[in-house]
XYZ file of C-alpha atoms in Angstrom:
441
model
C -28.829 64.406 110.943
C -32.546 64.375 111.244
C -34.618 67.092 108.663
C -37.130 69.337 110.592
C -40.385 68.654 109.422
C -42.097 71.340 107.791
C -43.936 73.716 110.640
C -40.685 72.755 112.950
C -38.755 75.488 114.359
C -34.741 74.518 113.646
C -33.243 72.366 116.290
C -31.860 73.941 119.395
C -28.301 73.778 119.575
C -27.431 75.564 122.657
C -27.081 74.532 126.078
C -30.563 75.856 126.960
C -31.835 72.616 125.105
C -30.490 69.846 127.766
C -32.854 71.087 130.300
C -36.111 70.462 128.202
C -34.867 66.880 126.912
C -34.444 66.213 130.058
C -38.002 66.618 130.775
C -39.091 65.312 127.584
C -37.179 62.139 127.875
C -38.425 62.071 132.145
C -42.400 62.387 130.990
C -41.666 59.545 128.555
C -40.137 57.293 131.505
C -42.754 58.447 134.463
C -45.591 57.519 131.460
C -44.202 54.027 131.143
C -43.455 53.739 134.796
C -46.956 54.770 136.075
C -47.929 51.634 132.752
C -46.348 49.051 135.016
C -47.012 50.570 138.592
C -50.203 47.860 138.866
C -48.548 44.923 138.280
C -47.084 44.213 141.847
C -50.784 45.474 143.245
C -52.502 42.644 141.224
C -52.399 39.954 143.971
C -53.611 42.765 146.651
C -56.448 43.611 143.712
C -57.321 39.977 143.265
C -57.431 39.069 146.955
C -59.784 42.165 148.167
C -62.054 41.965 145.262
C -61.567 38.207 144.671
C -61.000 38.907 141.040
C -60.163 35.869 138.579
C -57.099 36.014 136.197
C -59.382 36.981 133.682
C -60.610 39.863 134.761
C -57.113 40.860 135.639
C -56.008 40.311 131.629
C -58.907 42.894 130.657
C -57.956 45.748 133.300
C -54.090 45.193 131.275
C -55.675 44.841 127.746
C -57.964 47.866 128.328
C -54.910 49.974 128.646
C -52.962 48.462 125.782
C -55.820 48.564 123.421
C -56.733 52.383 124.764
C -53.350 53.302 123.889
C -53.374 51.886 120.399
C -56.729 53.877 120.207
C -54.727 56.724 121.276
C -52.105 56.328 119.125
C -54.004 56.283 115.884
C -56.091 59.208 116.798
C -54.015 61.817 118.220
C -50.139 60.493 116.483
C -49.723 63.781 114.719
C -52.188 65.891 116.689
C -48.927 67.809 118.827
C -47.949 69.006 115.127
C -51.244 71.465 114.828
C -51.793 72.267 118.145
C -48.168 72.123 119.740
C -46.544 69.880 121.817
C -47.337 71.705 125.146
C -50.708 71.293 124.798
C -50.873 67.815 124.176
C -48.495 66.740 126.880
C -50.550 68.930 129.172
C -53.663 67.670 128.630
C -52.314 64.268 128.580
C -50.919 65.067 131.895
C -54.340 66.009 133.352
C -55.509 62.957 132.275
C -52.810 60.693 133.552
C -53.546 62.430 137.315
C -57.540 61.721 136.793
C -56.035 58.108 136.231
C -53.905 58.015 139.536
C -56.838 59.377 141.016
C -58.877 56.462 139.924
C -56.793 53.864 141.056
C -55.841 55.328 144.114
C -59.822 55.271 145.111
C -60.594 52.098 143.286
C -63.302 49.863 144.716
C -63.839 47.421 142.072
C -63.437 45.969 138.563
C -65.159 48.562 136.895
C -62.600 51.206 138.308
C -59.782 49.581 137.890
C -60.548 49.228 133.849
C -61.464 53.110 134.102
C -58.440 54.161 135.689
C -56.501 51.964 132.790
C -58.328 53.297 129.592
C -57.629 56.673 131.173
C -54.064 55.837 131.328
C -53.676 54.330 128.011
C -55.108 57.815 126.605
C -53.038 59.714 128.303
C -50.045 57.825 127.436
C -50.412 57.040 123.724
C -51.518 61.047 123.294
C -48.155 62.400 125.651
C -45.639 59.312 124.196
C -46.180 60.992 120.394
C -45.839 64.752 121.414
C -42.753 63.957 124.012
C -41.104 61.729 121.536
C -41.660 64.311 118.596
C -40.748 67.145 120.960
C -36.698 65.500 121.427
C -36.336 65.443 118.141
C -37.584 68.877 117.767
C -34.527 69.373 120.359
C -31.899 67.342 118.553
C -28.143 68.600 119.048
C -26.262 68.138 115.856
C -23.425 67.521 117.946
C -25.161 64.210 119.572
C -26.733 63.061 116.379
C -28.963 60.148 117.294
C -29.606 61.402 120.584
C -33.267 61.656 120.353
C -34.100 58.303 118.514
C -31.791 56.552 120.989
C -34.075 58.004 123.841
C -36.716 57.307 122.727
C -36.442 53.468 122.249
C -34.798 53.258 126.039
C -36.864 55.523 128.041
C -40.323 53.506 127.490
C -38.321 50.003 128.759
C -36.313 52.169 131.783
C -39.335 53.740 132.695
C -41.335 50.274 132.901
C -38.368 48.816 134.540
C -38.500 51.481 137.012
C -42.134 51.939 137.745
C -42.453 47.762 138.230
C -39.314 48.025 140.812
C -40.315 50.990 143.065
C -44.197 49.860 143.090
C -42.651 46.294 144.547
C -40.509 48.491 146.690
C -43.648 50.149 147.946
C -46.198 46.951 148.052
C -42.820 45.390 150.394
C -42.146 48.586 152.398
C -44.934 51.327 152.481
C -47.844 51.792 153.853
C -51.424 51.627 152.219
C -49.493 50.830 148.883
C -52.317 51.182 146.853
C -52.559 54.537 147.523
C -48.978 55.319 148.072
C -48.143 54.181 144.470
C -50.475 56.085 142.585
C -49.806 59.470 145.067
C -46.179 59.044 144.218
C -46.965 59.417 140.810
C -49.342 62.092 140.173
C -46.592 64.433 142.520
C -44.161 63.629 139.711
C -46.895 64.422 136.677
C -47.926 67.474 138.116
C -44.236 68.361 139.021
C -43.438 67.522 135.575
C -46.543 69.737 134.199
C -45.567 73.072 136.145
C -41.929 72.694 134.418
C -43.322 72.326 131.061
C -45.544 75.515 131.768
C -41.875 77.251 131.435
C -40.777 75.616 128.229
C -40.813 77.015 124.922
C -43.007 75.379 122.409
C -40.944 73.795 119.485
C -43.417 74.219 116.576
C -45.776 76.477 115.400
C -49.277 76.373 115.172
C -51.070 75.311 111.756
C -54.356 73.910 110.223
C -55.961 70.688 109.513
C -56.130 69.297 113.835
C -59.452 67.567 113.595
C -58.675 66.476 110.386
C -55.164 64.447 111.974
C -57.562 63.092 114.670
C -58.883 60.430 111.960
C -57.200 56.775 112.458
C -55.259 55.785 109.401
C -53.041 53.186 108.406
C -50.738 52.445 105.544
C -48.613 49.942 104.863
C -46.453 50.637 102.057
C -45.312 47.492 99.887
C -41.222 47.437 101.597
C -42.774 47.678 104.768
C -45.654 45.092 104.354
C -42.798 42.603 102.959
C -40.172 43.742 106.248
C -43.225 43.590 108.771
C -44.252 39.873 107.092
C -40.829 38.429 107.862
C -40.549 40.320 111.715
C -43.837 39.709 112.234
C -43.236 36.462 114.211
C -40.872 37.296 116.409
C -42.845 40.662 116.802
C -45.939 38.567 117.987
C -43.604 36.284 120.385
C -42.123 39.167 121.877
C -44.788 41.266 123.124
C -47.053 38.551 123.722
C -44.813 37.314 126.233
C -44.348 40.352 127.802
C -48.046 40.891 128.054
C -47.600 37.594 130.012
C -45.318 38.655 132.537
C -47.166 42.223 132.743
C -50.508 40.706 133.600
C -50.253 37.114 134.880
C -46.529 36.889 135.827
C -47.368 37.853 139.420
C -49.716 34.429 139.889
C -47.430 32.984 137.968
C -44.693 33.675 140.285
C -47.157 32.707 143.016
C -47.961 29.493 141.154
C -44.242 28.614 141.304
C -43.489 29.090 144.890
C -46.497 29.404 146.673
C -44.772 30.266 150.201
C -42.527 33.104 148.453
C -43.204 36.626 149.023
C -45.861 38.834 147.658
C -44.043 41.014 145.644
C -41.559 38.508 143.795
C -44.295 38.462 141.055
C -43.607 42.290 140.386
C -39.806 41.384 140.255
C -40.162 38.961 137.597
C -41.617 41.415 134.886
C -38.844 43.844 136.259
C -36.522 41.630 135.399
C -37.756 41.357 131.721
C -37.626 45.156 131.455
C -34.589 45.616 133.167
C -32.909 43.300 130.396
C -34.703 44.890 127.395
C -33.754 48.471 128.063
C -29.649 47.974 127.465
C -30.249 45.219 125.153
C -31.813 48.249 122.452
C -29.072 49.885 123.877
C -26.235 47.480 123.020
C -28.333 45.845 119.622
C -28.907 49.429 118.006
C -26.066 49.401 115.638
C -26.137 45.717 114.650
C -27.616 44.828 111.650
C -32.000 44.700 111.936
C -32.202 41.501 110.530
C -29.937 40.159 113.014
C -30.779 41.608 116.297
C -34.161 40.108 115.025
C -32.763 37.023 114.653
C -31.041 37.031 117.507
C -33.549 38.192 119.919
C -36.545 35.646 118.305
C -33.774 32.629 119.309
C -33.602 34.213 122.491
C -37.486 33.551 122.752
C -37.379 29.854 122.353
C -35.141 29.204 125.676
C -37.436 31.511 127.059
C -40.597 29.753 126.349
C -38.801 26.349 127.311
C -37.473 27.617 130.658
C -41.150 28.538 131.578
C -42.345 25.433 130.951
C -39.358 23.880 133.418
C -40.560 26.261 136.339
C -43.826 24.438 135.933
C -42.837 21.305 136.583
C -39.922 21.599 138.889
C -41.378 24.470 140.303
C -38.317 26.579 140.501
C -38.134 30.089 141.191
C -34.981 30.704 139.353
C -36.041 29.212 136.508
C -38.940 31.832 136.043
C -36.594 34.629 136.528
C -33.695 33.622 133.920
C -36.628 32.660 131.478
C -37.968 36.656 131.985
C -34.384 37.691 131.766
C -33.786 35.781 128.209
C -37.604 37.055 127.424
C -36.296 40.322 128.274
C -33.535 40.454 125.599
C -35.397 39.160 122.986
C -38.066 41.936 123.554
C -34.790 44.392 123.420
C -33.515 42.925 120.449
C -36.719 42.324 118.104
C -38.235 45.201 119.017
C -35.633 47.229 117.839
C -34.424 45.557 115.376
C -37.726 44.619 113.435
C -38.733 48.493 114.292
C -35.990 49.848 112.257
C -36.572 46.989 109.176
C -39.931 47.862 109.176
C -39.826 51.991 109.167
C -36.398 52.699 107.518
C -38.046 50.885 104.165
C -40.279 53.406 103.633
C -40.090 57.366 103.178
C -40.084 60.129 105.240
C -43.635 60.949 103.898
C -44.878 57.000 104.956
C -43.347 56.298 108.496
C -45.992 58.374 110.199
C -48.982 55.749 108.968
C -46.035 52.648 108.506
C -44.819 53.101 112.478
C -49.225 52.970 113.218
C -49.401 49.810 111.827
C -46.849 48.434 113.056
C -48.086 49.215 116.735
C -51.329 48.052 115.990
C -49.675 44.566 115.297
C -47.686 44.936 118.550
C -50.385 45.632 120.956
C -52.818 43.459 119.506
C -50.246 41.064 119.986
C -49.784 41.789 123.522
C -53.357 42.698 124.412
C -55.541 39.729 123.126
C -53.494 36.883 123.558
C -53.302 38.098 127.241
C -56.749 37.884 127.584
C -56.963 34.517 126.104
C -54.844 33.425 128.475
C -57.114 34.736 131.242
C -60.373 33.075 129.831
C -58.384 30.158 129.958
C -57.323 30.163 133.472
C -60.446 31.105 134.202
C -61.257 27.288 133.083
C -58.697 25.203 132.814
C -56.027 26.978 135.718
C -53.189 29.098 135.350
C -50.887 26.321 135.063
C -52.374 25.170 131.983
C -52.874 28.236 130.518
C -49.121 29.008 131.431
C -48.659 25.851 128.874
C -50.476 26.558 125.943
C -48.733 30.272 125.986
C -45.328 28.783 126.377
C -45.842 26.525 123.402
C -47.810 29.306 121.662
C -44.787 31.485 121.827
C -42.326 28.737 121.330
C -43.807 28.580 117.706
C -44.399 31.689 116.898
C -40.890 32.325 117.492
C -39.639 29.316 116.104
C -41.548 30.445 113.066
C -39.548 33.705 112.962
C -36.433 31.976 113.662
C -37.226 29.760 110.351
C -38.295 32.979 108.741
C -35.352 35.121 109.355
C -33.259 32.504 108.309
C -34.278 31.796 104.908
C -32.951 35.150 103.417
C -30.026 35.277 105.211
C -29.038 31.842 103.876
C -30.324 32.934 100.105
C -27.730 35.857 100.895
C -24.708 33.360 101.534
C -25.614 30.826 98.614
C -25.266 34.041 96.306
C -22.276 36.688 96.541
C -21.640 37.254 93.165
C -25.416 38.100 91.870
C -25.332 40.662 94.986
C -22.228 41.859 93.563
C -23.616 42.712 90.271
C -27.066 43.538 91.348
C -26.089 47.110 93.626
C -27.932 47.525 96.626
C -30.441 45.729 98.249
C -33.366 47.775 97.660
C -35.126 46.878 101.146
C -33.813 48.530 104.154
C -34.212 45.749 106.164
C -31.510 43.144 104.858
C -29.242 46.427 103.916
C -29.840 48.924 106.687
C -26.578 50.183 107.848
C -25.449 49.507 111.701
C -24.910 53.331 112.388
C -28.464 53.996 111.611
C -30.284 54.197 115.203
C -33.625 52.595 116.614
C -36.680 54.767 114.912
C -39.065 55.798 117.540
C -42.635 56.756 118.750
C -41.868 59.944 117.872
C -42.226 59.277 114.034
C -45.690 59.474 114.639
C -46.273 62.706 115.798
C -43.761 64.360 113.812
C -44.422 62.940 110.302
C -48.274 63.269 108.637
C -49.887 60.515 108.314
């Protein structure tokens, strides 16, 4: 079981706890959900404001890189002030957001409306996730981490599918989507109102405000052989998150509008029980496993181009899918459980820089380069980008498990490994966002 961090009130263990993890774990999801709600609108964005792919790979990256900001900045913020008034203030500011984009008229509004929401959800992701774990049950040990690593995938999963269900079915969409949403925030706020906080109040808030990174030595060397397959993984989901819908469209031309929201559905909806199922097998092997899974991927992309074959997209974002399950946790857990409980706070920041820099930038490469060459050739040189990179990882994560096999006896004699990530044990769950708010940096 999980220590309480100093300032922590003990964990609940009564009944009266399930209610407010409830909410916790339902602002985490609606966060993530409201993150993906624009991808189905893209094509209606595009076509009213005749926007290129490029400028659609900077309204995505301007979130992504507003969240890291966010992130880095307020991480451990909800551990001086409370986590009620973070997640209320970075509830306000999500509804400003879905004002935004519900009134958008442009380019300029639409990359408001997403630096707005990356704020709000890097601030509310640390406080919520650091909030469940103030809320752990002894009795469900695990509870909170494991929550924390599914409810950002189900939530994307979710907001990706009822946005398509909306651009399909109701009217206005780009206003129903985003009015949807801010009911749910601000039914979501007026519940928290009623919850008790879970820490108390203490010194030093501006002072946590300052971005910091460390990188301890265990978690340089895990992060240098996951960071690979870390790269592949959520660069190809910033793929599917920003250009998948032309993409899609690219593909099958005469196919409905909102198939291009399906597609990146269909990557979430295969990451979110593949941390699930992956989170007691060993890191360096759901790594492994989910960086192989990356290489079909890549190839299968490249086959929709040239036999332009809708089916081929979606199994290629399904396999995409678990590898983005399976590295992500996996390389997650190598990278944090290396290091102490006084280092995960500043390890777990650097780690997400790496991961949305990863997903942000090469997005937007890929947009400068449709913008001159066309889609389908940037579509290419992405595919093949990611192909290496996780080829690269494959080779990488390899190597020591081979090293492993070639020597049983000196393991024998040597004790334990003393990195985490080729001897973490399979019981020991995901780490989360959460680490990050509830550990100093």
């Amino acid at each position: 079981m999980q220590s309480v961090p100093a300032g922590l009130t003990p964990p609940r263990t009564s009944p009266s706890g399930r209610l407010p993890f409830a909410l916790h774990t339902s602002i985490l999801i609606a966060l993530l959900a409201a993150s993906s709600a624009p991808t189905p609108l893209y094509p209606h964005y595009q076509a009213q404001w005749q926007l290129s792919a490029l400028d659609i790979t900077v309204v995505f990256s301007a979130y992504a890189l507003a969240l890291l900001i966010a992130l880095l900045t307020t991480g451990t913020l909800s551990d001086h002030v409370g986590r009620r008034p973070v997640l209320l203030g970075a509830l306000a500011v999500q509804v400003a957001s879905m004002a935004l984009f519900a009134t958008a008229d442009g380019l300029t509004t639409l990359i408001g409306a997403r630096v707005l929401q990356g704020i709000a959800t890097g601030a509310a992701t640390g406080a919520a996730g650091a909030a469940l774990l103030d809320l752990e049950d002894p009795a469900r040990p695990g509870r909170p981490a494991l929550a924390n690593s599914i409810a950002p995938v189900t939530g994307m999963a979710a907001g990706v599918l009822a946005a398509t269900l909306m651009v399909r079915f109701a009217p206005v969409p780009a206003i129903t989507v985003y009015a949807a949403l801010t009911a749910v925030f601000a039914a979501q706020a007026i519940a928290l109102v009623s919850t008790s906080e879970t820490v108390r109040r203490r010194p030093g808030a501006l002072r946590s405000t300052r971005p910091h990174l460390a990188l301890p030595s265990a978690a340089a060397h895990a992060l240098l052989l996951n960071g690979a397959g870390v790269v592949a993984v959520w660069a190809l989901g910033g793929f599917y998150s920003s250009l998948g819908p032309g993409f899609t469209r690219l593909i099958s031309p005469d196919g409905p509008e909102y198939a291009g929201g399906l597609v990146f559905f269909t990557l979430t909806a295969v990451a979110a029980p593949t941390v699930y199922f992956t989170r007691r097998m060993r890191a360096d092997v759901s790594s492994l496993l989910g960086s192989c899974a990356v290489i079909p991927a890549a190839v299968l992309t490249l086959g929709a181009l040239y036999l332009a074959d809708p089916v081929l997209v979606f199994t290629g974002a399904a396999l995409a899918g678990f590898g983005f399950g399976a590295v992500s946790q996996g390389a997650l857990r190598a990278v944090v459980d290396s290091v102490p409980a006084r280092e995960k706070g500043g390890t777990l920041a650097s780690y997400y820089v790496l991961s949305y820099l990863a997903m942000s930038l090469p997005a937007i490469g890929a947009g400068a380069l449709t913008a001159g060459f066309g889609l389908r050739a940037a579509a290419l040189a992405y595919a093949g980008y990611v192909a290496v990179l996780a080829t690269v990882a494959v080779a990488t994560l390899t190597a020591p498990l081979r090293s492993r096999r070639r020597t049983p006896s000196s393991e024998a004699h040597s004790g334990p490994a003393t990195s985490n990530y080729t001897s973490a044990s399979p019981d020991t769950p995901a780490p989360d966002i959460s680490v990050l708010a509830t550990h100093k940096r």
